[in-house]
Amino acid sequence: MIRINEITDKVATYIDKPDLELIQKAYIFTAQAHVGQTRLSGEPYLSHPMSVANILAEMNLDEATVAAGLLHDTVEDTKATIEEIEGLFGEEVADIVDGVTKISKMSFESKAVAQAENIRKMILAMAEDIRVLMVKLADRLHNMRTLDFQPSVKQRLISQETLEIYAPLANRLGLHRTKRELEDLCLKYLKPDVYEQIDQGVASHHTSGQAYIDKVTGLITEMLKENEIKGRVAGRTKHRYSIYTKMLQQDLGLDQIFDLIAFRIIVGSLKDCYAVLGLIHSIWKPVTGRFKDYISIPKANMYQSVHTTVIGPDGERIEIQIRTEEMNKVAEYGVAAHWQYKEKGKKGSNRDAERFTWLRQILDWQRDLQDPREFMASLRIDLFQDEVYVFTPRGDIKELPEGATPVDFAYAVHSKVGDQCAGAKVNGRLVPLGTPLKNGDRVEIITDSHRNPSRDWLKFVKTARAKTRIKQYIRTEERDRSISLAREMLEKEGRKLGVNFLKAMKDGHVHKLAEELSCSSVDELLSQVGYARLTPRKVLQKLYGMLHVGEKMPDERKAPEPVPLTPAQATEAAKPKKSEGIKISGVDDVLVRFASCCNPLPGEPIVGYISRGRGVTIHAADCPNLKELEGERMVSVSWDGVEDKPYPAKIRIVSRNFKGALSQVTSLLTSDDVNIHSGSFQSNVDGNAVMEFTVEVTNLTQLYGVLDKIRLVESVTEALRVS
Ligand code: MN
């Protein structure tokens, strides 16, 4: 096991006047917390946080990060609490430990590859502080190094997760060594036979050693100098996983992959690239078919470079890449550009690419800084803070903008789920629909096929998708309502002017009129009236002209005599109801009754009138009786959004009188869940039947909905709400 002194000594080499006490204190705390715990290897558990801290020191990270590395498993695996850690080590260390704990609690092992990118972003969003990510990567690296002791099923799961999530994360952060080691270890556990084969192949390759790399690097440097070309050379042995992907991509056996060593020459200008290429080819024989000019024909991801494979000084194949500084930057930081290329067509990936480039760049600066502390302490990864990542019940991840709510989530799942969203559970608990979601939340939507989008949702939804859908619904609903209203107006007004609108509609006259007025349909014409773009009078005048060619519509006919009240109607009066459903400004718990003259329905504009000793009477705002009441006793009232209590409404239906006419209408009413409170039926000498009902409806939409249905009945000539 590593000793704590080795770690503190390491830190002292790169930090001026380091706070080693913090690290030592963390060491003591961790040793006590994990006491008695062992790893699967049989070693004391303490060896793990020690190794993680050591990896972090090797990465030249600050004292807070190294201390957090020591403490990283205490909250999850021991009795220690985050408050305790904050008390002893301060907020900075506690925040890092907390971040690591949060990420560790999440298991991404079994998630589909398709989710990998979202998981990476979720981890970044949760990390908040880049140091959290560093500790997590060091943790994973040490766990991968000691994976031998895990059962083989676990080995595969952890390796798969590492390959899909953590190695790409390390790569994006520019931690190439970490990435390569992680990938090689993954290969070892996922494809043990391939790994073994490559391992032996590399070992037996006599040109794979560092000495050989130094020798070739020296020769190239010399050559550049002699030809007065400014440039630098770097060589490396390809790592096993990259050899494996090459074998896979090009369908080659290991014996066909000779260039296990690659050199990169970076020069000052484009001209020099080709000059160096010529020089290389003049001293070492090029292998035919291995020369690729990505400078004149860049790869789709903007990658530019000249590649060639030559027979090197010891008769071995070596790969050489030549490019300019600028091309190198694209190749290096272009991991982002690379990502962008792979995900092209996917919205937002361009912005993501920029953020990752930025993240890498700042990490590169960090390496050049004298004091890692000044940099680390100030660096927050707020790059992904304007997004939240949440889980579906099935474990898929949805990306949403910051502040998004369960309704946004519901629409992100499916527009139907959004439309019928009736409630939401976050992490198993019911929450209001407007609750902002947090990273890692598990969200479940409760749907109800009777529910519809609400205008109130617009106050809190964040996604354009949700907004559009809700507005669209409201618009359709308003249009439907305006059509119903228009019909009612036209029928009522038509009666006064001697035009039977319903009949005119059935006979196709309204359709013709709609065409004449360049409306695309009858509904369009009606909605024009409903939205007051056309007056009912104008429509009726035209209709009258069609029905009575040559005649002018009389200004106003005498309205027909009101139908005498039947006994049932007479007894019908609005019953006092509980005040639920009505909000009276400033007053609570007042006896409320609905005026029998106008029987207002939820959704309609209303006015309250304080009647002596009888509480507040609710009238429709346009009730003619209001004019005769005292103004001072009016109070402003509104519907409280409770729409499931039934309210009475009077309707009048005129139909041809035949056997079954009444039951036809009543069955329509009941099939729509409309309760008939009372009613009357009267047959007239003209062969028509007049039916009047007081029905109980929960809102205007329901009332107009059922009236629309009744109007469709062949024998019905009139179906109206009456007051
Ligand atoms: Mn750990």
XYZ file of C-alpha atoms and ligand atoms in Angstrom:
724
model
C 0.000 0.000 0.000
C 1.152 3.512 -0.783
C 2.224 5.545 2.239
C 0.737 8.951 2.894
C 4.201 10.512 2.855
C 4.666 9.476 -0.754
C 1.533 11.389 -1.651
C 2.372 14.531 0.308
C 5.933 14.493 -1.047
C 4.539 14.375 -4.552
C 2.211 17.307 -3.895
C 5.118 19.316 -2.476
C 6.963 18.981 -5.780
C 4.382 20.939 -7.747
C 2.704 23.199 -5.198
C 4.521 26.026 -3.538
C 3.930 26.050 0.258
C 1.329 23.295 0.114
C -1.288 22.719 2.804
C -0.140 19.188 3.553
C -1.912 19.194 6.863
C -5.242 19.052 5.059
C -4.150 15.895 3.259
C -2.783 14.316 6.425
C -5.980 15.097 8.314
C -8.030 13.552 5.505
C -5.820 10.498 5.660
C -6.426 10.007 9.377
C -10.165 10.517 8.996
C -10.385 8.037 6.113
C -8.241 5.436 7.887
C -10.570 5.587 10.875
C -13.753 5.576 8.820
C -12.778 2.553 6.754
C -11.229 0.652 9.624
C -12.020 -3.054 9.498
C -13.216 -2.861 5.855
C -11.398 -4.898 3.252
C -11.438 -4.968 -0.515
C -12.166 -8.119 -2.496
C -8.409 -8.483 -2.922
C -8.116 -8.969 0.842
C -6.244 -5.680 1.203
C -7.480 -3.138 3.738
C -10.071 -0.845 2.122
C -7.860 2.137 2.861
C -5.567 1.083 0.005
C -8.210 2.220 -2.481
C -8.629 5.877 -1.392
C -4.858 6.054 -0.973
C -4.298 4.915 -4.548
C -6.935 7.332 -5.819
C -5.241 10.216 -3.974
C -1.926 9.123 -5.454
C -3.316 9.144 -9.001
C -4.643 12.661 -8.360
C -1.224 13.772 -7.111
C 0.300 12.318 -10.271
C -2.085 14.503 -12.242
C -0.706 17.505 -10.320
C -4.025 18.449 -8.745
C -4.479 20.735 -5.748
C -4.626 19.742 -2.048
C -8.428 19.933 -1.868
C -8.723 17.426 -4.713
C -6.154 15.060 -3.216
C -7.896 15.260 0.177
C -11.244 14.648 -1.512
C -9.666 11.650 -3.230
C -8.830 10.234 0.195
C -12.322 10.931 1.482
C -14.287 10.039 -1.627
C -15.852 6.797 -0.354
C -16.425 7.755 3.278
C -19.925 9.160 2.827
C -21.136 6.324 0.669
C -19.502 3.413 2.469
C -19.001 4.457 6.084
C -20.935 6.196 8.825
C -19.353 9.553 8.012
C -21.693 12.329 6.849
C -21.118 15.156 4.431
C -21.775 17.661 7.242
C -18.996 16.092 9.259
C -16.633 16.400 6.310
C -17.609 20.006 5.746
C -17.009 20.766 9.421
C -13.564 19.199 9.389
C -12.286 19.982 5.912
C -14.319 22.938 4.720
C -16.895 23.498 2.031
C -14.521 23.068 -0.898
C -13.487 19.518 -0.007
C -17.025 18.619 1.085
C -18.491 19.776 -2.239
C -16.087 17.599 -4.193
C -16.809 14.550 -2.023
C -20.536 15.219 -2.309
C -20.331 15.455 -6.097
C -18.402 12.189 -6.358
C -20.877 10.465 -4.041
C -23.822 11.618 -6.162
C -22.292 10.287 -9.354
C -21.255 7.018 -7.695
C -24.769 6.383 -6.498
C -25.916 6.222 -10.067
C -25.413 3.050 -11.986
C -25.185 3.352 -15.730
C -23.926 -0.174 -16.210
C -26.872 -1.614 -18.038
C -27.787 1.395 -20.141
C -27.818 1.222 -23.894
C -24.947 2.719 -25.837
C -27.425 5.161 -27.331
C -27.688 6.806 -23.931
C -23.953 7.072 -23.422
C -23.654 10.644 -24.630
C -26.479 11.808 -22.389
C -24.942 10.008 -19.449
C -21.624 11.761 -20.053
C -23.346 15.116 -20.136
C -25.373 14.255 -17.069
C -22.192 13.415 -15.192
C -20.676 16.705 -16.282
C -23.785 18.617 -15.276
C -23.807 16.911 -11.898
C -20.116 17.409 -11.361
C -20.402 21.217 -11.217
C -16.757 21.404 -10.239
C -14.231 19.913 -12.631
C -12.364 18.400 -9.684
C -15.327 16.117 -9.001
C -14.761 14.618 -12.403
C -11.038 14.216 -11.786
C -11.670 12.299 -8.554
C -14.309 10.163 -10.242
C -11.930 9.302 -13.092
C -9.100 8.486 -10.683
C -11.532 6.320 -8.708
C -12.574 4.484 -11.837
C -8.983 4.077 -12.991
C -7.971 2.404 -9.739
C -11.067 0.205 -9.748
C -10.212 -0.884 -13.289
C -6.621 -1.621 -12.268
C -7.896 -3.899 -9.510
C -10.786 -5.431 -11.412
C -9.216 -8.910 -11.261
C -10.814 -9.512 -7.901
C -14.364 -8.911 -9.062
C -16.570 -11.769 -10.319
C -16.435 -11.989 -14.099
C -19.994 -10.736 -14.645
C -19.104 -7.581 -12.714
C -15.848 -7.270 -14.640
C -17.708 -7.132 -17.924
C -20.357 -4.707 -16.707
C -17.865 -2.285 -15.206
C -15.613 -2.511 -18.259
C -18.502 -1.851 -20.602
C -19.539 1.187 -18.603
C -15.963 2.447 -18.475
C -15.540 2.043 -22.198
C -18.770 3.843 -23.013
C -18.784 6.559 -20.389
C -15.525 7.217 -18.596
C -12.891 6.636 -21.281
C -14.653 9.089 -23.639
C -14.955 11.578 -20.775
C -11.241 11.322 -20.051
C -10.588 11.790 -23.733
C -12.711 14.923 -23.918
C -10.872 16.378 -20.990
C -7.634 15.740 -22.817
C -6.507 13.128 -20.277
C -5.106 10.910 -23.000
C -2.986 8.728 -20.756
C -5.933 7.982 -18.505
C -8.115 7.314 -21.501
C -5.602 4.902 -23.039
C -5.100 2.999 -19.804
C -8.852 2.723 -19.240
C -9.401 1.451 -22.774
C -6.623 -1.122 -22.538
C -8.015 -2.406 -19.247
C -11.503 -2.623 -20.742
C -10.157 -4.637 -23.638
C -8.449 -6.977 -21.176
C -11.772 -7.844 -19.535
C -14.093 -7.640 -22.514
C -11.895 -9.475 -25.049
C -9.307 -11.352 -22.955
C -8.053 -13.516 -25.829
C -7.600 -10.566 -28.212
C -5.896 -8.596 -25.476
C -3.485 -11.446 -24.784
C -2.672 -11.807 -28.468
C -1.992 -8.098 -28.948
C -0.018 -7.928 -25.726
C 2.309 -10.678 -26.825
C 2.551 -9.265 -30.316
C 3.621 -5.882 -28.991
C 6.083 -7.411 -26.525
C 7.754 -9.530 -29.181
C 8.001 -6.576 -31.532
C 11.564 -5.528 -31.088
C 10.888 -1.983 -32.180
C 8.349 -1.256 -29.518
C 10.702 -0.040 -26.852
C 11.354 3.517 -25.774
C 14.952 3.243 -26.994
C 13.724 2.722 -30.505
C 11.322 5.644 -30.239
C 14.165 7.881 -29.028
C 16.404 6.731 -31.846
C 13.906 7.496 -34.619
C 12.899 10.791 -32.974
C 16.570 11.782 -32.927
C 17.056 10.904 -36.582
C 14.044 12.949 -37.671
C 15.035 15.936 -35.523
C 18.491 15.833 -37.051
C 17.040 15.728 -40.537
C 14.833 18.770 -39.840
C 17.812 20.721 -38.532
C 19.999 19.903 -41.536
C 17.290 21.154 -43.859
C 16.561 24.230 -41.732
C 12.963 23.303 -41.145
C 11.474 24.326 -37.820
C 9.445 21.588 -36.206
C 9.056 19.077 -33.414
C 8.739 15.296 -33.294
C 6.888 12.981 -30.919
C 6.689 9.202 -30.993
C 4.578 6.684 -29.137
C 3.658 3.044 -29.082
C 0.062 2.631 -30.054
C -2.033 1.388 -27.193
C -3.638 -2.011 -27.360
C -7.169 -0.812 -27.712
C -6.313 1.364 -30.709
C -4.553 -1.576 -32.355
C -7.684 -3.602 -31.688
C -9.979 -1.000 -33.274
C -7.648 -0.821 -36.256
C -7.793 -4.588 -36.658
C -11.536 -4.406 -36.412
C -12.026 -1.450 -38.736
C -9.689 -2.671 -41.442
C -10.413 -6.339 -40.898
C -6.756 -7.128 -40.355
C -4.981 -9.782 -38.344
C -2.398 -8.650 -35.823
C 0.414 -9.878 -38.097
C -0.853 -7.460 -40.741
C -0.535 -4.484 -38.427
C 3.094 -3.559 -38.502
C 3.122 0.039 -37.580
C 2.754 -0.350 -33.855
C 4.772 2.784 -33.430
C 3.662 6.149 -34.730
C 5.563 9.430 -35.035
C 4.129 12.873 -35.420
C 6.043 15.725 -36.989
C 4.642 19.213 -36.453
C 6.000 21.925 -38.728
C 5.415 25.632 -39.326
C 3.821 25.726 -42.747
C 1.898 23.764 -45.291
C 4.856 23.860 -47.674
C 7.057 22.301 -44.989
C 4.625 19.389 -44.593
C 5.308 18.244 -48.117
C 9.009 19.091 -47.877
C 9.332 16.865 -44.798
C 7.335 14.143 -46.534
C 9.788 14.194 -49.438
C 12.755 14.022 -47.034
C 11.275 11.109 -45.101
C 10.597 9.208 -48.322
C 14.150 9.892 -49.474
C 15.718 8.266 -46.416
C 13.137 5.542 -45.673
C 11.338 3.522 -48.272
C 7.568 4.183 -48.305
C 5.197 1.240 -48.134
C 2.934 1.298 -51.175
C -0.711 2.012 -50.618
C -0.104 3.519 -47.184
C 0.273 7.158 -48.183
C -2.720 9.348 -47.410
C -2.995 13.069 -48.048
C -5.646 14.442 -45.723
C -4.279 17.940 -46.293
C -5.583 18.321 -49.816
C -8.593 16.152 -48.995
C -9.445 16.741 -45.316
C -11.540 14.209 -43.454
C -15.167 15.112 -42.912
C -14.313 16.115 -39.336
C -11.856 18.724 -40.642
C -8.891 16.588 -39.737
C -5.867 17.462 -41.839
C -2.544 15.677 -41.969
C -0.274 13.678 -44.260
C 0.083 10.014 -43.298
C 2.685 7.630 -44.577
C 4.109 4.289 -43.544
C 7.794 3.681 -44.201
C 10.351 0.984 -43.596
C 12.310 2.463 -40.713
C 16.011 2.302 -39.806
C 15.804 -1.266 -38.452
C 13.684 -2.547 -41.288
C 10.506 -2.115 -39.295
C 7.362 -0.373 -40.424
C 6.612 2.929 -38.752
C 3.727 5.281 -39.308
C 4.491 8.959 -39.708
C 1.981 11.815 -39.553
C 2.998 15.275 -40.716
C 0.937 18.426 -40.080
C 1.137 22.096 -39.175
C 0.557 23.559 -35.684
C -2.842 24.694 -36.766
C -3.838 21.319 -38.143
C -2.557 19.797 -34.929
C -4.825 22.031 -32.904
C -7.824 20.919 -34.915
C -6.744 17.304 -34.476
C -6.237 17.742 -30.733
C -9.051 20.027 -29.659
C -11.002 18.711 -32.566
C -12.060 15.770 -30.457
C -14.945 18.119 -30.125
C -15.147 18.593 -33.851
C -14.894 14.855 -34.123
C -17.887 14.488 -31.888
C -19.756 17.011 -33.889
C -19.073 15.016 -37.003
C -20.263 11.764 -35.520
C -23.444 13.307 -34.289
C -24.149 15.577 -37.189
C -27.778 16.331 -37.675
C -28.292 16.134 -33.958
C -29.367 19.481 -32.587
C -27.201 21.039 -29.952
C -24.137 18.964 -30.650
C -22.413 21.948 -32.149
C -22.783 23.888 -28.926
C -21.678 20.838 -26.962
C -18.621 20.572 -29.147
C -17.722 24.173 -28.365
C -18.110 23.598 -24.673
C -15.911 20.541 -24.673
C -13.291 22.391 -26.658
C -13.396 25.135 -24.074
C -13.172 22.655 -21.221
C -10.117 21.024 -22.738
C -8.489 24.297 -23.428
C -8.779 25.461 -19.845
C -7.439 22.149 -18.630
C -4.489 22.583 -20.940
C -3.799 26.005 -19.475
C -3.985 24.484 -16.036
C -1.048 22.267 -16.909
C 1.032 25.328 -17.728
C 0.125 27.224 -14.591
C 2.597 27.605 -11.753
C 0.061 27.136 -9.034
C -2.784 24.713 -9.739
C -4.732 26.139 -6.819
C -5.466 29.524 -8.295
C -6.966 27.883 -11.284
C -8.813 24.991 -9.745
C -10.555 26.932 -7.055
C -12.090 29.295 -9.559
C -13.087 26.741 -12.101
C -16.647 25.634 -12.024
C -18.039 23.629 -14.852
C -21.000 25.811 -15.456
C -20.792 24.750 -19.056
C -23.572 22.261 -18.610
C -25.523 24.032 -15.945
C -28.237 25.309 -18.227
C -29.415 21.782 -18.747
C -30.842 19.098 -16.536
C -30.703 15.390 -17.150
C -33.451 13.251 -15.721
C -34.392 9.593 -15.892
C -37.551 8.046 -17.278
C -39.021 5.172 -15.234
C -37.274 2.827 -17.676
C -33.921 4.426 -16.978
C -33.557 6.390 -20.202
C -32.175 9.888 -19.883
C -33.928 13.010 -21.128
C -32.094 16.260 -21.611
C -34.124 19.324 -20.662
C -33.371 23.020 -20.210
C -32.708 24.308 -16.717
C -35.899 24.886 -14.753
C -37.856 22.396 -16.851
C -40.860 20.845 -15.129
C -42.676 17.493 -15.205
C -44.910 18.900 -17.960
C -41.842 19.594 -20.137
C -40.672 16.088 -19.385
C -44.074 14.634 -20.309
C -43.986 16.402 -23.682
C -40.398 15.251 -24.207
C -41.545 11.659 -23.763
C -44.507 11.950 -26.126
C -46.926 14.701 -27.067
C -49.813 12.509 -25.990
C -48.254 11.969 -22.581
C -47.981 15.743 -22.307
C -51.556 16.387 -23.401
C -52.928 13.926 -20.863
C -50.527 14.748 -18.064
C -52.507 14.681 -14.849
C -49.802 14.395 -12.210
C -46.154 13.634 -11.658
C -43.970 11.672 -9.307
C -40.362 12.676 -8.825
C -38.210 10.047 -7.151
C -41.384 8.275 -6.120
C -43.113 11.274 -4.562
C -46.033 13.239 -5.960
C -45.070 16.810 -6.846
C -46.915 19.795 -8.333
C -46.649 19.887 -12.121
C -44.693 23.151 -12.015
C -41.829 21.785 -9.888
C -38.422 22.406 -11.489
C -36.559 19.154 -12.091
C -33.040 18.457 -10.835
C -30.226 16.430 -12.311
C -30.668 12.725 -11.765
C -34.354 12.947 -10.850
C -36.438 9.936 -11.781
C -39.662 11.279 -13.242
C -42.905 9.416 -13.706
C -45.941 10.973 -15.358
C -49.472 10.018 -14.392
C -51.741 10.316 -17.380
C -55.488 10.535 -17.573
C -57.185 10.274 -20.945
C -59.819 12.788 -19.831
C -57.272 15.462 -19.096
C -56.406 18.259 -21.444
C -53.542 20.759 -21.530
C -54.124 23.721 -19.272
C -53.437 27.367 -19.999
C -51.791 27.584 -16.572
C -49.010 25.290 -17.738
C -47.757 28.076 -19.983
C -46.679 29.932 -16.856
C -44.012 27.386 -16.009
C -43.067 25.224 -18.984
C -39.593 25.825 -20.402
C -39.366 23.792 -23.594
C -40.567 25.115 -26.920
C -42.110 21.755 -27.608
C -44.405 21.938 -24.581
C -45.289 25.582 -25.244
C -46.219 24.913 -28.837
C -48.378 21.932 -28.004
C -50.255 23.676 -25.212
C -50.878 26.792 -27.293
C -51.993 24.652 -30.167
C -54.480 22.896 -27.943
C -55.823 26.149 -26.524
C -56.216 27.556 -29.996
C -58.197 24.537 -31.191
C -60.322 24.609 -28.103
C -61.018 28.297 -28.503
C -61.873 27.779 -32.113
C -64.285 24.967 -31.231
C -65.872 27.152 -28.667
C -66.110 30.124 -30.984
C -67.803 27.899 -33.544
C -70.362 26.748 -30.990
C -70.975 30.293 -29.856
C -71.330 31.503 -33.413
C -73.896 28.839 -34.120
C -75.830 29.777 -31.085
C -75.778 33.450 -31.990
C -76.788 32.761 -35.558
C -79.642 30.511 -34.487
C -80.918 32.946 -31.891
C -80.533 35.993 -34.065
C -81.876 34.058 -37.031
C -85.018 33.237 -35.167
C -85.663 36.939 -34.637
C -85.039 37.688 -38.299
C -86.946 34.796 -39.753
C -83.987 32.689 -40.825
C -83.843 29.119 -39.599
C -80.119 28.814 -39.474
C -79.962 25.130 -38.598
C -82.218 24.280 -41.507
C -80.196 26.490 -43.818
C -77.157 24.568 -42.733
C -78.713 21.204 -43.341
C -79.939 22.348 -46.754
C -76.446 23.361 -47.746
C -77.121 27.101 -47.966
C -74.545 27.947 -45.329
C -71.989 25.909 -47.211
C -72.684 27.922 -50.344
C -72.494 31.129 -48.346
C -69.153 30.088 -46.902
C -67.804 29.678 -50.422
C -69.208 33.031 -51.407
C -67.455 34.681 -48.475
C -64.246 32.828 -49.402
C -64.185 30.775 -46.236
C -62.654 27.352 -46.660
C -65.461 25.635 -44.787
C -68.624 26.190 -42.796
C -66.572 25.902 -39.621
C -64.270 28.585 -40.923
C -67.251 30.845 -41.538
C -68.566 30.138 -38.040
C -65.229 30.794 -36.412
C -65.077 34.133 -38.256
C -68.354 34.996 -36.592
C -67.177 33.601 -33.260
C -64.066 35.750 -33.360
C -66.241 38.718 -34.353
C -64.576 39.191 -37.712
C -67.997 38.810 -39.293
C -71.216 39.949 -37.673
C -74.059 37.461 -37.350
C -76.275 40.065 -38.951
C -74.221 40.230 -42.100
C -74.210 36.459 -42.431
C -77.938 36.277 -41.868
C -78.644 39.047 -44.364
C -76.769 37.175 -47.058
C -78.483 33.972 -46.087
C -81.868 35.659 -46.240
C -81.042 36.876 -49.713
C -80.247 33.344 -50.781
C -83.400 31.919 -49.294
C -85.746 34.661 -50.457
C -84.339 35.829 -53.761
C -85.109 39.450 -54.442
C -86.523 40.157 -51.024
C -84.852 42.335 -48.502
C -84.510 41.091 -45.004
C -86.945 42.847 -42.728
C -85.081 44.932 -40.218
C -86.260 42.904 -37.328
C -89.142 40.611 -37.022
C -91.120 40.468 -33.928
C -89.582 37.890 -31.719
C -91.826 34.886 -31.295
C -93.927 34.777 -28.174
C -92.028 33.143 -25.378
C -93.083 29.613 -24.742
C -95.179 29.516 -21.620
C -93.459 28.071 -18.622
C -94.321 24.529 -17.849
C -94.905 23.537 -14.237
C -91.553 21.758 -14.252
C -89.836 24.939 -15.315
C -91.687 26.967 -12.827
C -90.470 24.885 -9.947
C -87.025 24.856 -11.407
C -84.954 27.388 -9.620
C -81.321 27.513 -8.964
C -80.607 25.641 -5.805
C -78.223 27.139 -3.316
C -74.839 25.541 -3.684
C -71.708 25.461 -1.666
C -69.391 28.323 -2.396
C -66.793 25.942 -3.768
C -66.077 26.746 -7.349
C -66.482 30.475 -6.865
C -63.882 32.870 -5.609
C -65.069 36.144 -4.192
C -62.320 38.698 -3.937
C -61.383 39.248 -0.320
C -64.124 37.092 1.188
C -64.175 33.482 2.232
C -66.923 31.104 3.086
C -69.908 33.070 1.885
C -73.174 31.479 0.956
C -73.377 31.497 -2.800
C -76.348 30.819 -4.993
C -76.681 30.991 -8.729
C -79.208 33.346 -10.199
C -82.063 31.472 -11.794
C -82.448 34.155 -14.455
C -79.157 33.450 -16.168
C -77.684 30.300 -14.545
C -74.055 31.144 -15.314
C -71.712 28.313 -16.194
C -68.068 27.877 -15.261
C -65.926 29.714 -17.734
C -68.474 32.453 -18.361
C -67.801 35.986 -17.162
C -69.722 36.462 -13.910
C -70.624 39.105 -11.368
C -71.675 38.631 -7.749
C -74.540 40.496 -6.126
C -74.868 40.713 -2.383
C -78.495 40.022 -1.580
C -79.686 40.858 1.889
C -79.581 37.842 4.156
C -79.069 35.453 1.273
C -75.370 35.678 0.643
C -74.036 36.328 -2.814
C -75.993 35.628 -5.962
C -73.934 34.877 -9.030
C -75.137 36.321 -12.329
C -73.734 36.052 -15.797
C -71.947 39.329 -16.538
C -74.323 40.008 -19.402
C -77.484 39.160 -17.481
C -80.060 41.913 -18.267
C -81.357 41.771 -14.695
C -78.054 43.165 -13.443
C -78.928 46.586 -14.834
C -81.738 46.872 -12.343
C -79.624 45.980 -9.340
C -77.740 48.383 -7.091
C -74.178 48.950 -8.216
C -72.653 49.233 -4.771
C -73.668 45.723 -3.894
C -71.894 44.158 -6.819
C -68.732 42.217 -6.035
C -66.199 40.848 -8.404
C -66.097 37.093 -8.414
C -64.321 34.472 -10.465
C -64.464 30.783 -11.069
C -62.046 28.967 -8.849
C -60.980 26.424 -11.435
C -63.149 23.754 -9.876
C -65.098 22.533 -12.786
C -66.234 19.115 -11.705
C -69.297 20.253 -9.793
C -72.409 20.219 -11.929
C -74.218 23.457 -12.653
C -77.712 23.818 -14.065
C -78.271 25.117 -17.597
C -81.480 25.443 -19.555
C -81.659 24.165 -23.091
C -84.410 24.198 -25.661
C -84.736 21.784 -28.536
C -87.214 21.952 -31.367
C -87.706 18.817 -33.379
C -90.169 17.290 -35.761
C -92.682 15.508 -33.582
C -92.597 11.772 -33.999
C -92.601 8.785 -31.759
C -89.235 8.539 -30.122
C -88.187 12.162 -30.667
C -87.893 12.754 -26.937
C -85.971 9.584 -26.192
C -83.618 10.340 -29.065
C -82.645 13.599 -27.441
C -82.532 12.367 -23.861
C -80.358 9.411 -24.791
C -77.904 11.808 -26.413
C -77.819 13.854 -23.242
C -77.234 10.912 -20.955
C -74.661 9.330 -23.232
C -72.642 12.509 -22.775
C -72.906 12.223 -19.000
C -75.264 15.160 -18.851
C -77.732 14.738 -16.035
C -81.277 15.887 -16.742
C -82.583 17.732 -13.756
C -86.033 18.508 -15.054
C -87.716 18.902 -18.386
C -90.857 19.556 -20.363
C -92.214 18.324 -23.660
C -94.800 20.067 -25.728
C -96.178 19.156 -29.100
C -97.302 22.061 -31.256
C -99.956 22.159 -33.939
C -97.345 22.740 -36.633
C -96.055 19.193 -36.059
C -93.049 20.283 -34.084
C -92.134 19.271 -30.588
C -90.564 21.756 -28.187
C -88.461 20.230 -25.461
C -86.988 22.193 -22.652
C -84.597 20.736 -20.151
C -82.663 21.891 -17.172
C -79.498 19.884 -17.358
C -76.483 19.668 -15.111
C -73.185 20.292 -16.819
C -69.711 20.843 -15.423
C -68.712 23.584 -17.843
C -69.548 25.432 -21.032
C -67.516 23.121 -23.216
C -69.569 20.163 -22.126
C -72.804 22.049 -22.731
C -71.870 23.203 -26.208
C -70.499 19.784 -26.988
C -73.810 18.087 -26.315
C -75.790 20.806 -28.099
C -73.623 20.250 -31.156
C -74.457 16.568 -31.071
C -78.176 17.205 -30.779
C -78.043 19.569 -33.733
C -76.721 16.760 -35.886
C -79.949 14.792 -35.421
C -81.952 14.794 -38.667
C -85.268 15.820 -37.158
C -83.886 18.598 -34.951
C -84.317 22.140 -36.234
C -83.192 24.025 -33.189
C -80.982 23.281 -30.191
C -80.111 26.220 -27.997
C -79.159 27.265 -24.580
C -81.834 29.557 -23.209
C -81.760 31.916 -20.307
Mn -14.003 4.574 -4.794
